[in-house]
Short mmCIF file of C-alpha atoms in Angstrom, two decimals:
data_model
loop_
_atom_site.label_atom_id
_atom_site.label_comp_id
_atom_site.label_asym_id
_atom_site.label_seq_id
_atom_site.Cartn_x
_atom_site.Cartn_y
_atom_site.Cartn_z
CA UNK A 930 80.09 95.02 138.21
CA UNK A 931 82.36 95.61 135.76
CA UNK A 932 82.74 97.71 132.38
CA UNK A 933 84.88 95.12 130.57
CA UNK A 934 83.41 93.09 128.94
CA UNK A 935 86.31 90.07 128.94
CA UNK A 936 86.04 90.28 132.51
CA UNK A 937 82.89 88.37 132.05
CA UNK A 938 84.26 85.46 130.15
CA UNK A 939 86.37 82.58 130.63
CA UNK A 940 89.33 81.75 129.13
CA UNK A 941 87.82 79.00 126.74
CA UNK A 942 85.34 82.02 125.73
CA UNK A 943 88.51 84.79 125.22
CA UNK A 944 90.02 81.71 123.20
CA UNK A 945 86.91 81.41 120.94
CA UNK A 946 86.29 85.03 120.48
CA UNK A 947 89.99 85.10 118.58
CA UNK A 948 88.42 82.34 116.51
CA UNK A 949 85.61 81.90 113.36
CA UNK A 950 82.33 79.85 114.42
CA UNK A 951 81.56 79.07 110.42
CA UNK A 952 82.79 79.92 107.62
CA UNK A 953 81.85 83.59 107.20
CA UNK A 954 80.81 84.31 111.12
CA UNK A 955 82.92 85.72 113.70
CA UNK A 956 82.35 83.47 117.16
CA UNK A 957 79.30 84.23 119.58
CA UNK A 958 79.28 83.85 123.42
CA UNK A 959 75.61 84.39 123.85
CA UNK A 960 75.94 83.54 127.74
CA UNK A 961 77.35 86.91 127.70
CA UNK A 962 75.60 88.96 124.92
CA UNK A 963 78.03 88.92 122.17
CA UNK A 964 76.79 88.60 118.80
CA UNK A 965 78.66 87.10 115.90
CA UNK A 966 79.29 89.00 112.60
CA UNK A 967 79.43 88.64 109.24
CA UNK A 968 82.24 88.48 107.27
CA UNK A 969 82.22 88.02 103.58
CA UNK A 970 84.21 88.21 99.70
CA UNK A 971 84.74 91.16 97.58
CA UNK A 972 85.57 94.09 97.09
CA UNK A 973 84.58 94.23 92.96
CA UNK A 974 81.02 92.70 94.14
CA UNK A 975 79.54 91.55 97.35
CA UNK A 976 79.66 87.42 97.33
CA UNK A 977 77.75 87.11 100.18
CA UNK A 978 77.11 83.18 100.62
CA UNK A 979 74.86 81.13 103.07
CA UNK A 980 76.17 80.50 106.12
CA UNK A 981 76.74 76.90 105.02
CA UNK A 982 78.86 78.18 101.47
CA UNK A 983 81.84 77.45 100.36
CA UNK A 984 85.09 79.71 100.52
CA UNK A 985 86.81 78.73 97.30
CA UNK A 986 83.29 80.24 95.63
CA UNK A 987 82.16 77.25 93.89
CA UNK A 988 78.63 77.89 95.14
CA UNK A 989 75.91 80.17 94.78
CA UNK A 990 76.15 83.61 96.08
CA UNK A 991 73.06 86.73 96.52
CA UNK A 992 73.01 88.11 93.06
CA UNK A 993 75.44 91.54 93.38
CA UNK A 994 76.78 94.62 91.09
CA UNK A 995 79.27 93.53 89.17
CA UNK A 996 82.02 96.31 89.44
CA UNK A 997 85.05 96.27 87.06
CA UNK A 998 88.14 94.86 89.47
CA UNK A 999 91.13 96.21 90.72
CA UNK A 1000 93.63 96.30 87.42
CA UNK A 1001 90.77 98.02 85.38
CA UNK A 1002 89.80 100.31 88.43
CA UNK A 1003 93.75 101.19 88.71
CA UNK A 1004 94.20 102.54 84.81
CA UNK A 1005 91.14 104.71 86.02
CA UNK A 1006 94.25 107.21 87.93
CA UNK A 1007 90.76 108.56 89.62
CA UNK A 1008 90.67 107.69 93.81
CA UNK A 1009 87.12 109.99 93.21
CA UNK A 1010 85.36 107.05 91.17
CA UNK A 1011 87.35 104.35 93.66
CA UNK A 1012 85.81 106.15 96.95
CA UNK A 1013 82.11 106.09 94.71
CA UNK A 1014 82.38 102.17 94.01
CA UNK A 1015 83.47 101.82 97.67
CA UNK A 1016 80.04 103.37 98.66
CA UNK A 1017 78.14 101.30 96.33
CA UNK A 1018 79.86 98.01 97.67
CA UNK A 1019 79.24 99.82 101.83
CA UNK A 1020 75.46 100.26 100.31
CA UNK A 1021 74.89 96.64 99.15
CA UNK A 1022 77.25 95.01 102.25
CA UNK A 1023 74.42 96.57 104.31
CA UNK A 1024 71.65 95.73 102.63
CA UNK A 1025 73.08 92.30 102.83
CA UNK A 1026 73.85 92.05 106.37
CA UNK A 1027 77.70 92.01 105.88
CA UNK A 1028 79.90 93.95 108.35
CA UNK A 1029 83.09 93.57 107.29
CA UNK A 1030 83.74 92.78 103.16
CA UNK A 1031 87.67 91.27 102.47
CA UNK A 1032 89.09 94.05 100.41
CA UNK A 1033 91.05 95.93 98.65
CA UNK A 1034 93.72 94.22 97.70
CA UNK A 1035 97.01 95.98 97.05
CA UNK A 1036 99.55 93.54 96.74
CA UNK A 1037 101.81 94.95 94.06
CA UNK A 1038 101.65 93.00 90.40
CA UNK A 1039 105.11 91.86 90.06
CA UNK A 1040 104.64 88.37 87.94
CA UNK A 1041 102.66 88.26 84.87
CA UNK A 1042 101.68 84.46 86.43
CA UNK A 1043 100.27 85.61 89.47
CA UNK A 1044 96.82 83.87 89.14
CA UNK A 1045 95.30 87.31 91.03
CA UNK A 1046 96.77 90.39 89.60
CA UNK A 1047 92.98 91.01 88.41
CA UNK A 1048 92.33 91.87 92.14
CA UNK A 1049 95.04 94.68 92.61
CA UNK A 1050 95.56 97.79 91.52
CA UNK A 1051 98.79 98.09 90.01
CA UNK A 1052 103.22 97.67 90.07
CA UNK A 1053 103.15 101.16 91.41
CA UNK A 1054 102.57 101.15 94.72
CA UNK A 1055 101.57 105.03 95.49
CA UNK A 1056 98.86 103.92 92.78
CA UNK A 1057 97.85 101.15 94.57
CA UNK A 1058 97.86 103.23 98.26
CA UNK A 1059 95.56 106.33 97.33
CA UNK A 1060 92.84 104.10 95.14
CA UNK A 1061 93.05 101.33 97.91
CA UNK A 1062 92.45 104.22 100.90
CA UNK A 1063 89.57 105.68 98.64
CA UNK A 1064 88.22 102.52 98.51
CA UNK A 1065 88.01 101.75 101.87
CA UNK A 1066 87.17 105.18 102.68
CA UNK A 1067 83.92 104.96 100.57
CA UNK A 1068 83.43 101.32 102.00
CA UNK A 1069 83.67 102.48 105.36
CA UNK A 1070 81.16 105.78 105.41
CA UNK A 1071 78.74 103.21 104.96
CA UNK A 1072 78.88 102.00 108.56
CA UNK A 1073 80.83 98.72 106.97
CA UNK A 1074 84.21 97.46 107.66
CA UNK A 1075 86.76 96.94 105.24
CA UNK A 1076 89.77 94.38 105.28
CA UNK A 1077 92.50 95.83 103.35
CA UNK A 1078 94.96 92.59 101.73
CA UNK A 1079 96.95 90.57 101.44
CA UNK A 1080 99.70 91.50 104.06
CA UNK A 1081 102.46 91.39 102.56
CA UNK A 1082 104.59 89.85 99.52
CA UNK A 1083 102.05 87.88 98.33
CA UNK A 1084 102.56 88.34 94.58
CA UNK A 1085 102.52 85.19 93.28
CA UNK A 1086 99.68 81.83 93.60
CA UNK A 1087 102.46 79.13 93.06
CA UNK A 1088 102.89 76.89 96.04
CA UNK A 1089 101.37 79.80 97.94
CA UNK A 1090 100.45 78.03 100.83
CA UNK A 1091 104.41 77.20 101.69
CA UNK A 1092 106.54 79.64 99.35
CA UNK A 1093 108.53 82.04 101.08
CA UNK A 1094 109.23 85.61 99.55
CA UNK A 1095 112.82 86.25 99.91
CA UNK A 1096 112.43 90.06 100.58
CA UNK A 1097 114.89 92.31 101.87
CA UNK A 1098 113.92 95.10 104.22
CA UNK A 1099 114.53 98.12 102.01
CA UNK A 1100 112.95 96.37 99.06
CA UNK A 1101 110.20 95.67 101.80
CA UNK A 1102 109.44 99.32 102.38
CA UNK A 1103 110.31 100.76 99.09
CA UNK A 1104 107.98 98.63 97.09
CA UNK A 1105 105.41 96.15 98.87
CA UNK A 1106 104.46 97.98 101.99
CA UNK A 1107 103.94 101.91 100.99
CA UNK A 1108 100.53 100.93 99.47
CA UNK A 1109 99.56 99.07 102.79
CA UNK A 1110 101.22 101.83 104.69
CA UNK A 1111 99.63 104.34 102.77
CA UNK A 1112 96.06 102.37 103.47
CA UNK A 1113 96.39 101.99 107.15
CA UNK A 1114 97.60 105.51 108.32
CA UNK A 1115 95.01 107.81 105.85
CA UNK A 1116 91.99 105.63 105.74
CA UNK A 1117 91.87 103.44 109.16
CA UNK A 1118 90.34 100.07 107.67
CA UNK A 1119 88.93 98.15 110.23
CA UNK A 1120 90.82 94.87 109.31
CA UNK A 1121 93.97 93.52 107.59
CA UNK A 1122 94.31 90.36 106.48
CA UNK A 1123 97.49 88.80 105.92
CA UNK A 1124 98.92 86.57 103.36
CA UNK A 1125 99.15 82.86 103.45
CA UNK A 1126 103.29 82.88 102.25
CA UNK A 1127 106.10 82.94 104.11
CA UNK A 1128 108.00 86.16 104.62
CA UNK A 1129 111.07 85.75 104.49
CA UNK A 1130 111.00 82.18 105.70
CA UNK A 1131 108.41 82.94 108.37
CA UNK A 1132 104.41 82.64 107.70
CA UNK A 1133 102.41 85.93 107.12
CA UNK A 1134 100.35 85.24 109.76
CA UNK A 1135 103.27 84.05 112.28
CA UNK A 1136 105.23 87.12 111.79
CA UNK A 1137 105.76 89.24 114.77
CA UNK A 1138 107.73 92.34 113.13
CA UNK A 1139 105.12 92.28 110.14
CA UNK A 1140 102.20 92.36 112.43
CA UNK A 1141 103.10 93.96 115.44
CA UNK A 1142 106.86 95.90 114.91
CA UNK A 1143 105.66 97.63 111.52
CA UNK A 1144 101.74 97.27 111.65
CA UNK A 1145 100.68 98.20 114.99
CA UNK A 1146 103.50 100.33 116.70
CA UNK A 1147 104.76 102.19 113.24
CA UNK A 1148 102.14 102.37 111.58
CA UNK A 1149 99.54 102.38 114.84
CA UNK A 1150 96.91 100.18 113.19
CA UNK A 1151 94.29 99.64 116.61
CA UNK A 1152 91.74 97.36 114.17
CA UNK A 1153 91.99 93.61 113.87
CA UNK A 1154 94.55 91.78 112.02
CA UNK A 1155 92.76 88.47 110.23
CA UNK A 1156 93.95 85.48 108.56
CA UNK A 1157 93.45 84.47 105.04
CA UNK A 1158 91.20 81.76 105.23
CA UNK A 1159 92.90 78.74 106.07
CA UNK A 1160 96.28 80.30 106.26
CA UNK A 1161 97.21 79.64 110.29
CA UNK A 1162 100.16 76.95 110.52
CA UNK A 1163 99.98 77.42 114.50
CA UNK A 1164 97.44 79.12 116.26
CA UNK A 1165 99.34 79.87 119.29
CA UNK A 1166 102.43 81.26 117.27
CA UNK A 1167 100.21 83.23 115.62
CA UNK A 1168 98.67 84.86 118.55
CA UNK A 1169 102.04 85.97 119.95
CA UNK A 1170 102.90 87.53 116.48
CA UNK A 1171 100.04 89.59 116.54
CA UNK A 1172 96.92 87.93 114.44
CA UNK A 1173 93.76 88.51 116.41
CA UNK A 1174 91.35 86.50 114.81
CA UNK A 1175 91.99 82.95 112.99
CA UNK A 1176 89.02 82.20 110.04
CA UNK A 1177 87.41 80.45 109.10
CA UNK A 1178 86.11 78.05 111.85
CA UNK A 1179 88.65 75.26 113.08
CA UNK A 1180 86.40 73.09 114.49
CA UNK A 1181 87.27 74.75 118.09
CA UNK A 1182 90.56 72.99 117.53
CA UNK A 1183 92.81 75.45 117.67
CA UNK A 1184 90.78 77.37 120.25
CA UNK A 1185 92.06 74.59 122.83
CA UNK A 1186 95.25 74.57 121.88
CA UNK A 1187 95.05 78.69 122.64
CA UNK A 1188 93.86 77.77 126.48
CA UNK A 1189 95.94 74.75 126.85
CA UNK A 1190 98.90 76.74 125.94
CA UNK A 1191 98.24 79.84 128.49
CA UNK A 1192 97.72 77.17 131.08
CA UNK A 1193 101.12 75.73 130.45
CA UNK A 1194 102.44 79.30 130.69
CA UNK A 1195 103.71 78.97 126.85
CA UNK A 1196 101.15 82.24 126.28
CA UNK A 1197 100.90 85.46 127.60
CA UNK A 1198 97.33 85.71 128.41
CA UNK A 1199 97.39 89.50 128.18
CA UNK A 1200 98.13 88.98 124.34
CA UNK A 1201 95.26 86.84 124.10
CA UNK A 1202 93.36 89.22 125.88
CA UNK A 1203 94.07 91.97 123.84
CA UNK A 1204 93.18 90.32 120.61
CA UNK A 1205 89.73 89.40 122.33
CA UNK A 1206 89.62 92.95 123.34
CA UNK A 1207 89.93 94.16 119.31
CA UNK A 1208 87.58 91.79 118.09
CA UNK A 1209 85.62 92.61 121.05
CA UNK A 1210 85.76 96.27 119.49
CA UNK A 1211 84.86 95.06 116.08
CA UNK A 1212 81.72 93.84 117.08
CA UNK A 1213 80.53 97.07 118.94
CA UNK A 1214 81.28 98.94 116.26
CA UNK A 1215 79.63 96.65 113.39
CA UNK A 1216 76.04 97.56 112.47
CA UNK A 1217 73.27 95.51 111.87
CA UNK A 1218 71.87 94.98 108.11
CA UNK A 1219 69.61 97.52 106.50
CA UNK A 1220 67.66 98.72 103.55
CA UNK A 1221 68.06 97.39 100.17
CA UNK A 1222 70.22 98.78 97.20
CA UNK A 1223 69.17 100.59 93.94
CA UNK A 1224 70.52 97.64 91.37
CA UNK A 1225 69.81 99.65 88.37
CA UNK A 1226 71.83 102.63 89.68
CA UNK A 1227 75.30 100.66 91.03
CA UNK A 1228 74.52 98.94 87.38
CA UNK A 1229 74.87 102.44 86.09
CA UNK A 1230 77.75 103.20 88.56
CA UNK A 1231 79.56 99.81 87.21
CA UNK A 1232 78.88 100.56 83.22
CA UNK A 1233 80.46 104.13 84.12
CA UNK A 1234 83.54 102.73 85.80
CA UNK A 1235 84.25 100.59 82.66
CA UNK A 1236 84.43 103.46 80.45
CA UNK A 1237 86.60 105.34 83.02
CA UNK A 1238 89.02 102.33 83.03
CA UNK A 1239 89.14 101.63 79.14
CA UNK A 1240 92.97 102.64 77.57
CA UNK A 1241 93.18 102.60 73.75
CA UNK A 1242 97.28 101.95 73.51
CA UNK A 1243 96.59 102.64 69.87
CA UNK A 1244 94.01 103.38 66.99
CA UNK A 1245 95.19 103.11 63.32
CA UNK A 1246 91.94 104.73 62.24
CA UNK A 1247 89.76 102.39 62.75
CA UNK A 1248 87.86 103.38 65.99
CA UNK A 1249 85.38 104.63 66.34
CA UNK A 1250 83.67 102.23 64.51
CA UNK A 1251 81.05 103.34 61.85
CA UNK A 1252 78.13 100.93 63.32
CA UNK A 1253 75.88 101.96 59.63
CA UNK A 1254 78.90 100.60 57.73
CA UNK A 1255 79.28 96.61 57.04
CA UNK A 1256 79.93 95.04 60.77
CA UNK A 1257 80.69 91.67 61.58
CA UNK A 1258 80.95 90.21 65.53
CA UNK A 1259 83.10 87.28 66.05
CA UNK A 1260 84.15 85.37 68.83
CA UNK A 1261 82.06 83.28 71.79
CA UNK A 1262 83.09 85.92 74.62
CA UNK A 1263 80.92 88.55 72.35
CA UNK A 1264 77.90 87.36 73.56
CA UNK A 1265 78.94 84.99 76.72
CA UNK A 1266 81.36 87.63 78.61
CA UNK A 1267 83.82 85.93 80.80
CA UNK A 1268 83.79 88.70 83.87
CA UNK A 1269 85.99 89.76 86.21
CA UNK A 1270 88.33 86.69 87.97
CA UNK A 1271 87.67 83.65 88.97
CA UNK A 1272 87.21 82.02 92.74
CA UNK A 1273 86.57 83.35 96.04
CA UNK A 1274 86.16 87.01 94.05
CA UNK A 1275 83.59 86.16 91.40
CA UNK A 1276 80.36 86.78 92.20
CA UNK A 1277 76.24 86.26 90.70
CA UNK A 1278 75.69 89.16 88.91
CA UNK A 1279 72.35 91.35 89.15
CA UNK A 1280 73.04 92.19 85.78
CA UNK A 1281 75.50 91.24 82.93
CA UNK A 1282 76.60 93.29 79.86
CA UNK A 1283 77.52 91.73 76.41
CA UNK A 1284 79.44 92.84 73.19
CA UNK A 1285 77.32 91.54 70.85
CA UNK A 1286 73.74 92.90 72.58
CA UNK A 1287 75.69 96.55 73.23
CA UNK A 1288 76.38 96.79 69.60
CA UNK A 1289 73.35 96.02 68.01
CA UNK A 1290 71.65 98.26 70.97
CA UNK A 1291 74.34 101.24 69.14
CA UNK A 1292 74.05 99.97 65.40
CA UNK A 1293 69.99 99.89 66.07
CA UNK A 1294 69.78 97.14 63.80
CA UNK A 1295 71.08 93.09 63.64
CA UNK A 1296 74.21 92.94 62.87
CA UNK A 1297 76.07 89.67 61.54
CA UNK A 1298 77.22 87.14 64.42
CA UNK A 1299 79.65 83.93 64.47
CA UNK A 1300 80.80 82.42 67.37
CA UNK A 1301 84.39 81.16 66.31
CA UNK A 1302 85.09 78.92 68.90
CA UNK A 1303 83.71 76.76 71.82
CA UNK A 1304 84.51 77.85 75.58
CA UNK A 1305 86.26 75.48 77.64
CA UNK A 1306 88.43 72.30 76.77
CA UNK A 1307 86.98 72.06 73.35
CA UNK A 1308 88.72 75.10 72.22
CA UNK A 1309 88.57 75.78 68.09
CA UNK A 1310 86.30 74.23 66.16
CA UNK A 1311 86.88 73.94 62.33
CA UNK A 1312 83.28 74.47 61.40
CA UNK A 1313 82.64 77.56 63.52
CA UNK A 1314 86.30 78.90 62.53
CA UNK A 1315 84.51 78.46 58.75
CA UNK A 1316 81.55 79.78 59.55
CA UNK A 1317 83.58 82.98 60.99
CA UNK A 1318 85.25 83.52 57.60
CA UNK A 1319 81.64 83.18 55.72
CA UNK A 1320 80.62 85.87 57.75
CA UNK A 1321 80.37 89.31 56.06
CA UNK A 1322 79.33 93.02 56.74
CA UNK A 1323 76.13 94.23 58.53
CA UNK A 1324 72.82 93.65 57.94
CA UNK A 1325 72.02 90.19 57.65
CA UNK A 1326 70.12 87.81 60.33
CA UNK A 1327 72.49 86.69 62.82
CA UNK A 1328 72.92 82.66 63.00
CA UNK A 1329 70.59 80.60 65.05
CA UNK A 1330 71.30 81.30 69.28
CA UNK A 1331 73.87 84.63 68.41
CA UNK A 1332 72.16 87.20 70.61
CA UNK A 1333 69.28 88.93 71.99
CA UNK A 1334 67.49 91.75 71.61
CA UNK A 1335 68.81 95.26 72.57
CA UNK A 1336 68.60 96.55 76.58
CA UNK A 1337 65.85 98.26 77.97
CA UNK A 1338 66.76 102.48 77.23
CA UNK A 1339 68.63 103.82 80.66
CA UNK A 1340 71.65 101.68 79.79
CA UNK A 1341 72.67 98.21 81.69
CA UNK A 1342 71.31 94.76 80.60
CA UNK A 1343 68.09 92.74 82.08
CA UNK A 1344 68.89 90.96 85.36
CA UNK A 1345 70.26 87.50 84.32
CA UNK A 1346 71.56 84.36 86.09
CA UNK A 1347 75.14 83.72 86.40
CA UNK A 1348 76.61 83.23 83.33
CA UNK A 1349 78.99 80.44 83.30
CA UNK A 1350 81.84 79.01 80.45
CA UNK A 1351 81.55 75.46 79.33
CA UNK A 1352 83.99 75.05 81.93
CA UNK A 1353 84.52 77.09 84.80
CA UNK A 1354 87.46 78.57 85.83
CA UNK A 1355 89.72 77.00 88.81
CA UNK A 1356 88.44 78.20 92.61
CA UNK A 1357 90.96 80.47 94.82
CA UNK A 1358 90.80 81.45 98.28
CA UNK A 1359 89.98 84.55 99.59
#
């Protein structure tokens, strides 16, 4: 009888285990007792989703905290309030039965256009490093994984799928790896994902000095290395380079071109093996879900965060505001907050904050209310742009629909439903 476990399974089972059975499930082989685990979106919010969800997060997801993300955590300069938020996201990834949440990401903001810089931390990438390894660090005394991303150059959403960053080496190291670096060696996540770009005309996930030269034997990163979802051009190709497990599911597709190609002697087995062997390892060390979460606290947490990450580039006098003096709120976003990012990242809130509700809660009265504008394609409105210019100080009644009454005392608003624009923003993958 043996102690290793893959000497109990077949090739066809090795195959699978280097493979997702759904979308957010790692494979099971329950001939031979291995469970599947769950995988699943964040890190500014747990978006844990059926088993049957969606990945581009177009679908309904257990109601979360919603933490500020990344590029408001990163003016914060304060890992201490990262590593607390990462404890608060371990807490409810628990309590939710996730093992492993997708995050941080600390791909370095180098293009205003990059349809994701909400999700990391910063251009700087020692910035980026130390909040992204207190992050994980408080994700991970939790007893839950983290799955630091994406690895590497992916700074831009534009033709993601195919661009290739044209990067060379000392650019490489002096700018877009340090923060992963930095991540790898201090804090030990228990997963990095890679990118779906090219690198340098080779895919992320394809790339053998990437994943195995600089990752593993430089850096000496012993967790699993996963794909974005949907990012593996060739399964096989991607095994040599390093990538232990494909997500999400493929269908079992790709799993038989995995055996076919070991048959055919066009794959090591031993590098199969091994990736078995670290997902293997993943799912010893994953734990089970338990407890629930204090809402009202990580609401707390989350309003606190916000005011750590607030910069005022300038006041001309006229903050603080005298809330007794005549106050007008304008604008649609006042009371119908469009939070955090959109896609695989955004998530049902337990609770949701507004302007206009936070103010009058501070002024202790009404204060006067115009929406401006519609959300979504219909844009400005001549009436309500009119109706904004009517609108004087405080005091008076606000119009029909602008508002509700102030929270309950102990700060944070009343659990609400998703709010959503007029017309949501576009999905992204993880």
């Amino acid at each position: 009888m043996t102690d290793n476990p893959l000497d109990r399974l077949t090739l066809a089972e090795r195959a699978a285990l280097t493979s997702g059975e759904s979308l957010w499930r790692t494979q099971a082989i329950e001939r031979a007792g291995i469970p599947s685990i769950t995988l699943s979106d964040g890190p500014h919010g747990v978006r844990r989703q059926p088993d049957d969800g969606d990945h581009l997060g177009v679908g309904h997801s257990t109601p979360a905290t919603c933490f500020p993300p990344a590029v408001a955590l990163g003016s914060s300069w304060d890992p201490d309030l990262a590593r607390r938020v990462g404890e608060a996201l371990g807490r409810e990834s628990r309590a939710m039965d996730v093992q492993v949440l997708l995050g941080p990401g600390v791909n370095i903001k180098r293009s205003p256009l990059c349809g994701r810089n909400f999700e990391y931390f910063s251009e700087d990438p020692r910035l980026s490093g130390v909040l992204g390894a207190a992050l994980v660090l408080g994700i991970q005394s939790q007893g839950v994984g983290a799955a630091v991303k994406h690895f590497a150059a992916n700074n831009q959403e534009t033709d993601r799928m195919r661009v290739s960053a044209e990067v060379d080496e000392r650019t490489l190291r002096e700018i877009y790896l340090p923060a992963f670096q930095h991540v790898v060696t201090v804090a030990k996540p228990w997963m990095v994902m890679t990118a779906y770009n090219r690198v340098n005309g080779v895919y992320a996930s394809e790339h053998p000095w990437l994943l195995t030269e600089v990752l593993r034997e430089e850096w000496g990163f012993r967790g699993v290395v996963v794909s974005d979802w949907g990012a593996v051009d060739d399964r096989v190709a991607a095994l040599w380079a390093g990538l232990d497990l494909e997500m999400p599911t493929s269908g079992r597709a790709s799993d038989a071109s995995v055996v076919k190609a070991v048959e055919a002697g066009a794959l090591d087995q031993e590098l199969l093996d091994a990736s078995a062997a670290r997902v293997l390892a993943l799912v010893a060390r994953a734990q089970p879900g338990e407890g629930t979460f204090d809402a009202g606290a990580h609401h707390r947490l989350a309003r606190e965060v916000a005011g750590q990450c607030a910069v005022l580039l300038k006041n001309d006098g006229v903050l603080p505001l005298g809330l007794q003096d005549s106050v007008a709120v304008v604008g649609e976003l006042a009371r119908t907050p469009r939070y955090q990012g959109a896609g695989s990242s955004h998530i049902v809130p337990t609770r949701l904050d507004d302007v206009l509700t936070e103010m009058r809660a501070l002024a202790g009265r009404e204060l006067e209310y115009a929406p401006g504008y519609r959300l979504g394609d219909a844009g400005r409105s001549p009436e309500l742009e009119e109706e904004a210019r009517a609108v004087g100080g405080g005091g008076g009644a606000p119009p029909p629909g602008g508002g509700g009454a102030p929270p309950a005392p102990g700060g944070g608003g009343a659990p609400t439903p998703q709010q959503q624009p007029d017309t949501p923003p576009p999905p992204r993958a993880p």
